[in-house]
Amino acid sequence: MSFMLDARLAADSHPIGDLALSSLRLMDDARFPWLILVPRIAGARELVDLDAGDRGALLDEITAVGRALELELQPDKLNIAALGNVVAQLHVHVIARYRNDAAWPQPVWGHGTACAYAPAAREALVARLRGALRAQLA
Amino acid sequence: MSFMLDARLAADSHPIGDLALSSLRLMDDARFPWLILVPRIAGARELVDLDAGDRGALLDEITAVGRALELELQPDKLNIAALGNVVAQLHVHVIARYRNDAAWPQPVWGHGTACAYAPAAREALVARLRGALRAQLA
């Protein structure tokens, strides 16, 4: 069995780039700077069931992505979560939250309706995030 | 500055036990088997800002707790999250979710009203979880 990105994750997000373990994607919801990391491990569902090497590598990638968001976007809080109630394929949310964002202080999941990015705004954000992440991984 | 458990976390949860880094507590909401890990690090807010040693130790404790829940309670899914929008003190939720629970497939945060455990039921669950966790950490 080889890894294939879940169809719903693919439809709801845009690729930013591939890290060593995970594909990093931007959720198409301009209300929140909302990234997901999807480890390219066929059949993975639960973080705690990964082997120790993959689990540590995923934590390192979560950390690099979270720090890139902190430095580039100065959020009031990061929200980091592995839920998977709707899409079982293992994916980790890393979200920059602000006290004045559309859902604060509630979590973003299930809150109102996603607001798609204008393509130019999306590409500009993706470019910023790629730069910030390169600096973290350098 | 020495570590002190946040007053709201203390009020909303019951102690299960202290792991090497974190205090493990049961949220007082009988609708969901819902644990929190609170690293005893003064001033900690963001998982990604911990030093590498603490971050790795916390991941190991998340993994042990998640596997204990899987083995003891056979959930359909684990939900693992570090949010902190309401209580900034770093704490990680590890929640056993079921397709027929009160919030499925939504996250538990902000969903309806917590339903406190009857004391005997709470102590029985805490005893089961202590045993399951001891087996994970053995």
Tab-separated table of N, CA and C in Angstrom, chain B residues 7-57:
chain	number	residue	atom	x	y	z
B	7	ALA	N	-5.485	28.003	37.880
B	7	ALA	CA	-6.646	27.807	38.755
B	7	ALA	C	-7.842	27.218	38.007
B	8	ARG	N	-8.019	27.603	36.742
B	8	ARG	CA	-9.165	27.073	35.998
B	8	ARG	C	-8.961	25.597	35.647
B	9	LEU	N	-7.728	25.240	35.263
B	9	LEU	CA	-7.450	23.815	35.017
B	9	LEU	C	-7.672	23.015	36.291
B	10	ALA	N	-7.235	23.563	37.424
B	10	ALA	CA	-7.405	22.859	38.706
B	10	ALA	C	-8.881	22.650	39.014
B	11	ALA	N	-9.696	23.675	38.734
B	11	ALA	CA	-11.116	23.590	39.066
B	11	ALA	C	-11.868	22.626	38.153
B	12	ASP	N	-11.418	22.511	36.907
B	12	ASP	CA	-12.156	21.729	35.905
B	12	ASP	C	-11.718	20.271	35.839
B	13	SER	N	-10.728	19.872	36.608
B	13	SER	CA	-10.165	18.527	36.435
B	13	SER	C	-9.705	17.955	37.763
B	14	HIS	N	-9.494	16.635	37.766
B	14	HIS	CA	-9.065	15.911	38.968
B	14	HIS	C	-7.711	15.265	38.724
B	15	PRO	N	-6.841	15.222	39.727
B	15	PRO	CA	-5.517	14.626	39.516
B	15	PRO	C	-5.593	13.121	39.316
B	16	ILE	N	-4.827	12.626	38.342
B	16	ILE	CA	-4.630	11.182	38.172
B	16	ILE	C	-3.263	10.809	38.717
B	17	GLY	N	-2.250	11.582	38.349
B	17	GLY	CA	-0.917	11.295	38.860
B	17	GLY	C	0.112	12.154	38.168
B	18	ASP	N	1.310	12.178	38.711
B	18	ASP	CA	2.399	12.941	38.113
B	18	ASP	C	3.309	12.012	37.328
B	19	LEU	N	3.499	12.316	36.041
B	19	LEU	CA	4.513	11.642	35.238
B	19	LEU	C	5.821	12.424	35.413
B	20	ALA	N	6.866	12.007	34.708
B	20	ALA	CA	8.180	12.625	34.922
B	20	ALA	C	8.137	14.123	34.648
B	21	LEU	N	7.456	14.516	33.572
B	21	LEU	CA	7.402	15.940	33.224
B	21	LEU	C	6.066	16.567	33.568
B	22	SER	N	4.988	15.842	33.334
B	22	SER	CA	3.648	16.433	33.344
B	22	SER	C	2.794	15.874	34.459
B	23	SER	N	1.845	16.702	34.892
B	23	SER	CA	0.776	16.205	35.752
B	23	SER	C	-0.371	15.768	34.847
B	24	LEU	N	-0.896	14.577	35.123
B	24	LEU	CA	-1.990	14.027	34.321
B	24	LEU	C	-3.284	14.203	35.102
B	25	ARG	N	-4.305	14.753	34.446
B	25	ARG	CA	-5.559	15.065	35.130
B	25	ARG	C	-6.743	14.619	34.269
B	26	LEU	N	-7.841	14.304	34.921
B	26	LEU	CA	-9.085	13.918	34.252
B	26	LEU	C	-10.038	15.102	34.257
B	27	MET	N	-10.460	15.536	33.067
B	27	MET	CA	-11.448	16.611	33.011
B	27	MET	C	-12.753	16.096	33.600
B	28	ASP	N	-13.404	16.941	34.365
B	28	ASP	CA	-14.618	16.517	35.073
B	28	ASP	C	-15.827	16.660	34.157
B	29	ASP	N	-15.853	15.809	33.129
B	29	ASP	CA	-16.938	15.820	32.154
B	29	ASP	C	-17.183	14.368	31.737
B	30	ALA	N	-18.205	13.776	32.319
B	30	ALA	CA	-18.449	12.350	32.137
B	30	ALA	C	-18.894	12.009	30.715
B	31	ARG	N	-19.128	13.016	29.875
B	31	ARG	CA	-19.521	12.727	28.491
B	31	ARG	C	-18.376	12.150	27.668
B	32	PHE	N	-17.131	12.473	28.064
B	32	PHE	CA	-15.960	12.076	27.272
B	32	PHE	C	-14.837	11.649	28.214
B	33	PRO	N	-14.146	10.523	27.926
B	33	PRO	CA	-12.905	10.231	28.662
B	33	PRO	C	-11.836	11.217	28.168
B	34	TRP	N	-11.564	12.218	28.952
B	34	TRP	CA	-10.855	13.426	28.498
B	34	TRP	C	-9.770	13.746	29.517
B	35	LEU	N	-8.523	13.515	29.094
B	35	LEU	CA	-7.382	13.750	29.970
B	35	LEU	C	-6.636	15.000	29.527
B	36	ILE	N	-5.936	15.616	30.467
B	36	ILE	CA	-4.990	16.663	30.102
B	36	ILE	C	-3.645	16.387	30.760
B	37	LEU	N	-2.602	16.682	29.997
B	37	LEU	CA	-1.228	16.634	30.490
B	37	LEU	C	-0.749	18.067	30.653
B	38	VAL	N	-0.262	18.394	31.845
B	38	VAL	CA	0.220	19.749	32.119
B	38	VAL	C	1.694	19.658	32.499
B	39	PRO	N	2.605	20.003	31.574
B	39	PRO	CA	4.027	19.962	31.932
B	39	PRO	C	4.304	20.936	33.077
B	40	ARG	N	5.067	20.465	34.054
B	40	ARG	CA	5.357	21.317	35.217
B	40	ARG	C	6.551	22.214	34.903
B	41	ILE	N	6.347	23.122	33.954
B	41	ILE	CA	7.380	24.065	33.513
B	41	ILE	C	6.795	25.457	33.686
B	42	ALA	N	7.384	26.233	34.600
B	42	ALA	CA	6.835	27.564	34.886
B	42	ALA	C	6.824	28.408	33.614
B	43	GLY	N	5.693	29.036	33.326
B	43	GLY	CA	5.594	29.981	32.225
B	43	GLY	C	5.424	29.377	30.855
B	44	ALA	N	5.382	28.048	30.732
B	44	ALA	CA	5.267	27.443	29.394
B	44	ALA	C	3.902	27.734	28.785
B	45	ARG	N	3.895	28.139	27.527
B	45	ARG	CA	2.648	28.427	26.812
B	45	ARG	C	2.536	27.633	25.509
B	46	GLU	N	3.620	27.589	24.744
B	46	GLU	CA	3.559	26.970	23.427
B	46	GLU	C	4.432	25.717	23.377
B	47	LEU	N	3.841	24.624	22.908
B	47	LEU	CA	4.585	23.381	22.701
B	47	LEU	C	5.853	23.616	21.893
B	48	VAL	N	5.763	24.415	20.837
B	48	VAL	CA	6.914	24.561	19.937
B	48	VAL	C	8.022	25.406	20.552
B	49	ASP	N	7.751	26.075	21.671
B	49	ASP	CA	8.783	26.879	22.309
B	49	ASP	C	9.484	26.152	23.453
B	50	LEU	N	9.055	24.934	23.770
B	50	LEU	CA	9.802	24.128	24.742
B	50	LEU	C	11.181	23.792	24.181
B	51	ASP	N	12.159	23.526	25.063
B	51	ASP	CA	13.424	23.042	24.515
B	51	ASP	C	13.230	21.595	24.050
B	52	ALA	N	14.181	21.127	23.249
B	52	ALA	CA	14.004	19.838	22.568
B	52	ALA	C	13.812	18.695	23.559
B	53	GLY	N	14.508	18.747	24.686
B	53	GLY	CA	14.382	17.672	25.663
B	53	GLY	C	12.991	17.607	26.259
B	54	ASP	N	12.473	18.755	26.688
B	54	ASP	CA	11.120	18.785	27.257
B	54	ASP	C	10.071	18.414	26.205
B	55	ARG	N	10.280	18.892	24.994
B	55	ARG	CA	9.307	18.613	23.922
B	55	ARG	C	9.249	17.111	23.642
B	56	GLY	N	10.409	16.484	23.584
B	56	GLY	CA	10.445	15.044	23.360
B	56	GLY	C	9.832	14.276	24.524
B	57	ALA	N	10.115	14.737	25.748
B	57	ALA	CA	9.552	14.075	26.932
B	57	ALA	C	8.030	14.202	26.945
